[in-house]
Every structure is written in C-alpha cells, then in structure tokens.
Amino acid sequence: MSDDAAKDRQLAHERASAPLGAADPRAAPGEVGVEPEQADRATVGAGRPEVGARVVPAFDPHHPPEQALIDDCVHCGFCLPTCPTYVLWGEEMDSPRGRIYLMEIGLQGEPMDDQMVRHFDQCLGCMACVTSCPSGVQYDKLIEATRQQVERRYPRSRRDRAFRALIFRLFPYPRRLRLLRGPLRLYQRSRLGTLLRRAGLLGRLPARFGAMERLLPKLGRVERLPEVTPAAGERRRRVGMLTGCVQRVFFPEVNAATARVLAADGCEVVAPAGQGCCGALSMHSGREAEAQAFARDAIAAFEAAEVDQVVVNAAGCGSTMKEYGHLLRDDPAWAERAAAFSARVRDLSELLAELGPAAERRPLPLKVAWHDACHLAHAQGVRDQPRQALAAVPGLEVREIAEGEICCGSAGIYNLTEPQPAGELGDRKAANVLATGAELLVTSNPGCLMQISSAIERRGGHLPVAHVAEVLDASIQGADPGSLVQRGR
Ligand code: SF4
Ligand code: SF4
C-alpha cells in the first residue's frame, strides 16, 4: 500500500471512530474512561474470588487461538474506541489488542492464571472490534477458541461454577423456563418486587441474582404460535422459524408477530415443534461439546421441516447458526450439512429485504430509536436491512443513537455473570437512547430489549421497547401506534 493510501485509510478509521465513546484510539489508558488505578480495580473485579490457579501451558492442542490470526494484528489500536471494556476502564489488557497479546503469550508458554482469565471473561464478545479493525483481524474466531480453552482448563471457583451451572441447566431449555413463567408472572403482578425493593431487601441479594431480578421482562399473556402459518396470498417461500429459548418463553408475542409479518409477505412459516436451543449461549461461553450437540439437533429439526431458508429473529441466535459450519468442522458426519445449513440462515430483516414487501405497510406516526444488536451489526454485518424495513413504514421516523457501535452490556449471559460493567454499559446506552427523544426503542434481540429496558427504568426514565417484528406487524395490521407505546414493556 502506498503512503498516501495508508494515510487515507488511517484517516477514514479515525473519522469512523470519532463519534464513539473513547477518545483518540492511541490515547494512553488514563485519557479514556477512568484512571489506571481504578481501571486495575475494575478489571480485576472487586469481590471476585480468585482460585490461585496457574494452568501450564495456558492452551492445550485442541484448537488453541491460531498464531496466524494473532499475527494479523498490527497493534494499531483502531479497535480501542469501540471496545466497551476499554471505553469503561482504559486498561490495555481489557482491549482487543491487549487480549490478543494475552493469547499470544499464552501460546508462548505463559500460564493461564486468574488475571488472564479475568481479562478474557470481561470481554463481551460484542465483535465491535471486528467491525472497526482495518486489518481484518478475526477476533471472533480468536475469542471463541480462547473461551473453549478457559472452560476446559481453568478451575473456576465453586461459586462461579454453581452460578454458571444454574444458567446452563435452565436457559437453553424452554420447558424448564416455562415452569418458571407462572410463578414469575405472579411475582410481578403481586408487586412483591416493588415492596421488597422499597424495603431494601432486593439490594441485599448477591449482585448476579439482583441482576436476574432486574432484567426480568414484564410478562404478559402467552400468544400461541402454530406449527405452520400459511402464506397470505401466493406462497413465495417456505421458511423455518427458530423460536428460541428466552424468546419463546418470555417474548412469545415477538415470535407471533414475526410469523404474521413473514406470512403477510408471502412466506409459509414452519416452526418445528421439536426444535430446541440453537446453542448460542453455550457457544459464546466456550462450552463446545454442548453447543455442537444443540447445533446437530437444530440442523436435524429444520432439515426434517424441508424449508427453503431458516429465519431467526434473535441476533445472537442468528450469528451462531451462521457459524455452525465452523462449529462442526471437525465432525465428518456433520461438517458439510452444517455448512449448507448455515448458508440458508437469515435474520428476519435480511429475508424481508431479499423478498421485498408484498403486504401494504400502513402509517405509524412514531419517532423510534433503532438499536443495532451487536450480534446483528458486528457479528453478521446486518445494518441496512432493519433500517430499510423500518423506513418502509409510512410516518415512522427512525432516529440513530449516539455511540451506536458500543454494546448495551447484554451480551448473552454477560449481564448476569458480570453485572457491574454490564450495568455501567446499560446506563450509558440508556442515556444515549433517551437523548434521541424517541417515543419507542426498537431492536432485534431479546437480550438487548431486557437490558436497555431495565437500564432506562433504573434511571427513572420511561421508554417502551419493541422488537422490529412487532413494529412491522403493527404497521401491516393497521394498528394504532398507541398499542406499541402503551403496552408497558
Ligand atoms: S468483542 Fe467487544 S468487548 Fe471483546 S475485545 Fe472486542 S470490542 Fe472489546
Ligand atoms: S485488532 Fe485490528 S484494530 Fe485492533 S490493534 Fe489489532 S490490527 Fe489494530
């Protein structure tokens, strides 16, 4: 590359990072976020029990982070201003560049110890660094391999293991989650939570359980989703629909709206009854074998449904299903099937853009703020399609959110395992969302809906939130905009 071209490229990236949270990407840690001593306290994690482990070597031979991918990093620092943990603490080892350095020294023989694991655990896996890296570093592959090594080799504290076991025995299983729905709804309707909060009792819960309580969405009536929803008018495609785990149990109305929108635009929608978890939570947490088992089941369920494409309305699930080919690359019986399956996966907005609208969009005079879920924008590179889908609704004004590239702190189970930084990121996002003056926040991921909603409430603000499918459904049905704004989620 000539000097001029290199300068142009550098300037383009400086411009791209200008509106974001941190200052100059090459700023010293103290110039961004908090002071170094505070950063050190934040990053090591006050109150996190250390196990004193020194795992040597840090990585075993089963898919360690690849040296060739590490070598792609030229240490330029352009990723730093978009990295939420670097924005919070200004600590190099909590930046993409720092974490890649830790992977490299791990490969060179440094042990995996508490501090190294802490820096990896603090990563949200938001992939903002993948978007902002001019050298095309595949940080997604690097952190996925690293997390698998951590899960296999690092002995977490008993408390940490117990909390993670609770999450992974519950969240990927919709039947188990459903058993909780009734008691949780009763808890919400009884206003017991409000009383406990006023009495200061909820504040005494361990931080992780307190986060669970705060993040619980308001549970309404269950909207049933038929296994097959016929296309309205001429059938243009037969698509499979992932109903998800948290989405299915806590946001059934989003799935129902998704099926209606797809049907209105000419899709026969099949939601196979036998489908389970897609494996996203497991994959993003390094639980490789568990994620692979979920992936095989999902592939088999949708293959049996004989669909043209598989549509997903949860960004984290969609990005995982598009990676099944990589996840099952070592399995000769599944590698090819998995790659073919991944090629047929579409986010809802991608599929709608491919099809073009068939149903009339009726006016919805509303100002909405659009939040890019990280696993849609950064991991899948889908940014224009949801904006186009919203722009096609007459009367709808879409407002952009400042620091849109920075994660809201949801990040799978991150807001449960790391409630403190997740809360700070949630507060930051809530402030930026409220500053738009929008009447409704719209996004495409159940985790973001819960995280931002809870952060807005914590600030004493009020802004209803909706999934993009619900907005499109309301427009197609000719619903009153008040039905979106007043339902109280
Ligand atoms: S994935 Fe997100 S949190 Fe992790 S290093 Fe990249 S930008 Fe930072
Ligand atoms: S990950 Fe990319 S942007 Fe970040 S320091 Fe390395 S080369 Fe630069």
CSV table of N, CA, C and O and ligand atoms in Angstrom, one decimal, residues 13 69-82 92 95-98 100 129-130 132-139 142, ligand 2:
chain,number,residue,atom,x,y,z
A,13,HIS,N,-10.5,5.6,9.3
A,13,HIS,CA,-10.8,5.0,10.6
A,13,HIS,C,-10.8,5.9,11.7
A,13,HIS,O,-11.6,5.7,12.6
A,69,LEU,N,-3.8,-16.0,13.0
A,69,LEU,CA,-4.8,-15.0,13.2
A,69,LEU,C,-4.3,-13.9,14.2
A,69,LEU,O,-4.6,-12.7,14.0
A,70,ILE,N,-3.5,-14.3,15.1
A,70,ILE,CA,-2.9,-13.4,16.1
A,70,ILE,C,-2.0,-12.4,15.3
A,70,ILE,O,-1.9,-11.2,15.5
A,71,ASP,N,-1.2,-13.0,14.4
A,71,ASP,CA,-0.2,-12.3,13.6
A,71,ASP,C,-0.9,-11.2,12.7
A,71,ASP,O,-0.2,-10.3,12.3
A,72,ASP,N,-2.2,-11.4,12.4
A,72,ASP,CA,-2.8,-10.3,11.6
A,72,ASP,C,-2.9,-9.0,12.4
A,72,ASP,O,-3.1,-7.9,11.7
A,73,CYS,N,-2.9,-9.0,13.7
A,73,CYS,CA,-3.0,-7.8,14.4
A,73,CYS,C,-1.7,-7.0,14.3
A,73,CYS,O,-0.6,-7.5,14.7
A,74,VAL,N,-1.8,-5.8,13.9
A,74,VAL,CA,-0.6,-4.9,13.7
A,74,VAL,C,-0.5,-3.9,14.9
A,74,VAL,O,0.2,-2.9,14.8
A,75,HIS,N,-1.3,-4.1,15.9
A,75,HIS,CA,-1.3,-3.3,17.1
A,75,HIS,C,-1.6,-1.8,16.9
A,75,HIS,O,-1.1,-0.9,17.6
A,76,CYS,N,-2.4,-1.5,15.9
A,76,CYS,CA,-2.6,-0.1,15.5
A,76,CYS,C,-3.5,0.6,16.5
A,76,CYS,O,-3.5,1.8,16.7
A,77,GLY,N,-4.4,-0.1,17.2
A,77,GLY,CA,-5.3,0.5,18.2
A,77,GLY,C,-6.6,1.1,17.7
A,77,GLY,O,-7.3,1.7,18.5
A,78,PHE,N,-6.9,0.9,16.4
A,78,PHE,CA,-8.1,1.5,15.9
A,78,PHE,C,-9.4,0.8,16.5
A,78,PHE,O,-10.4,1.4,16.5
A,79,CYS,N,-9.2,-0.4,17.1
A,79,CYS,CA,-10.3,-1.1,17.7
A,79,CYS,C,-10.7,-0.5,19.1
A,79,CYS,O,-11.8,-0.7,19.6
A,80,LEU,N,-9.7,0.2,19.7
A,80,LEU,CA,-9.9,0.5,21.1
A,80,LEU,C,-11.1,1.4,21.4
A,80,LEU,O,-11.8,1.1,22.4
A,81,PRO,N,-11.4,2.4,20.6
A,81,PRO,CA,-12.5,3.3,21.0
A,81,PRO,C,-13.9,2.6,20.9
A,81,PRO,O,-14.9,3.1,21.4
A,82,THR,N,-13.9,1.4,20.2
A,82,THR,CA,-15.2,0.8,20.0
A,82,THR,C,-15.4,-0.4,21.0
A,82,THR,O,-16.4,-1.0,21.1
A,92,GLU,N,-5.4,-1.4,28.9
A,92,GLU,CA,-4.9,-2.1,27.7
A,92,GLU,C,-5.3,-3.6,27.7
A,92,GLU,O,-5.7,-4.1,26.6
A,95,SER,N,-8.7,-4.5,26.3
A,95,SER,CA,-8.9,-4.0,24.9
A,95,SER,C,-8.7,-5.2,24.0
A,95,SER,O,-8.1,-6.2,24.4
A,96,PRO,N,-9.2,-5.2,22.8
A,96,PRO,CA,-9.0,-6.3,21.8
A,96,PRO,C,-7.5,-6.6,21.7
A,96,PRO,O,-7.0,-7.7,21.7
A,97,ARG,N,-6.7,-5.5,21.5
A,97,ARG,CA,-5.3,-5.6,21.3
A,97,ARG,C,-4.6,-6.3,22.5
A,97,ARG,O,-3.8,-7.2,22.3
A,98,GLY,N,-5.0,-5.9,23.7
A,98,GLY,CA,-4.5,-6.5,24.9
A,98,GLY,C,-4.8,-7.9,25.0
A,98,GLY,O,-4.0,-8.8,25.4
A,100,ILE,N,-5.5,-10.0,22.6
A,100,ILE,CA,-4.8,-10.7,21.6
A,100,ILE,C,-3.4,-10.9,22.1
A,100,ILE,O,-2.8,-12.0,21.9
A,129,CYS,N,-14.9,-4.8,17.7
A,129,CYS,CA,-13.5,-4.8,17.3
A,129,CYS,C,-13.3,-5.4,15.9
A,129,CYS,O,-12.5,-5.0,15.1
A,130,VAL,N,-14.2,-6.3,15.6
A,130,VAL,CA,-14.1,-6.9,14.2
A,130,VAL,C,-14.5,-5.9,13.2
A,130,VAL,O,-13.9,-5.7,12.1
A,132,SER,N,-14.4,-2.6,13.5
A,132,SER,CA,-13.5,-1.4,13.4
A,132,SER,C,-12.1,-1.7,13.0
A,132,SER,O,-11.3,-0.8,12.8
A,133,CYS,N,-11.7,-3.0,12.9
A,133,CYS,CA,-10.3,-3.4,12.6
A,133,CYS,C,-10.0,-3.2,11.2
A,133,CYS,O,-10.6,-3.9,10.3
A,134,PRO,N,-9.0,-2.3,10.8
A,134,PRO,CA,-8.7,-2.2,9.4
A,134,PRO,C,-7.9,-3.3,8.8
A,134,PRO,O,-7.8,-3.5,7.6
A,135,SER,N,-7.4,-4.2,9.7
A,135,SER,CA,-6.5,-5.3,9.2
A,135,SER,C,-7.3,-6.6,9.1
A,135,SER,O,-6.7,-7.6,8.8
A,136,GLY,N,-8.6,-6.5,9.4
A,136,GLY,CA,-9.4,-7.7,9.2
A,136,GLY,C,-9.1,-8.8,10.2
A,136,GLY,O,-9.2,-10.0,9.9
A,137,VAL,N,-8.7,-8.5,11.4
A,137,VAL,CA,-8.4,-9.5,12.4
A,137,VAL,C,-9.6,-10.2,12.8
A,137,VAL,O,-10.7,-9.6,13.1
A,138,GLN,N,-9.6,-11.5,12.8
A,138,GLN,CA,-10.8,-12.3,13.1
A,138,GLN,C,-10.8,-12.6,14.6
A,138,GLN,O,-10.6,-13.7,15.1
A,139,TYR,N,-11.1,-11.5,15.4
A,139,TYR,CA,-11.2,-11.7,16.8
A,139,TYR,C,-12.3,-12.6,17.2
A,139,TYR,O,-12.2,-13.3,18.3
A,142,LEU,N,-10.8,-15.9,17.4
A,142,LEU,CA,-9.7,-16.0,18.5
A,142,LEU,C,-10.4,-16.1,19.8
A,142,LEU,O,-10.0,-17.0,20.6
B,2,SF4,S1,-7.2,-5.9,16.4
B,2,SF4,FE1,-7.1,-4.7,14.5
B,2,SF4,S2,-7.6,-2.6,15.1
B,2,SF4,FE2,-7.1,-3.7,16.9
B,2,SF4,S3,-4.9,-3.3,17.3
B,2,SF4,FE3,-5.1,-5.2,16.1
B,2,SF4,S4,-4.9,-4.7,13.9
B,2,SF4,FE4,-5.4,-2.8,15.1
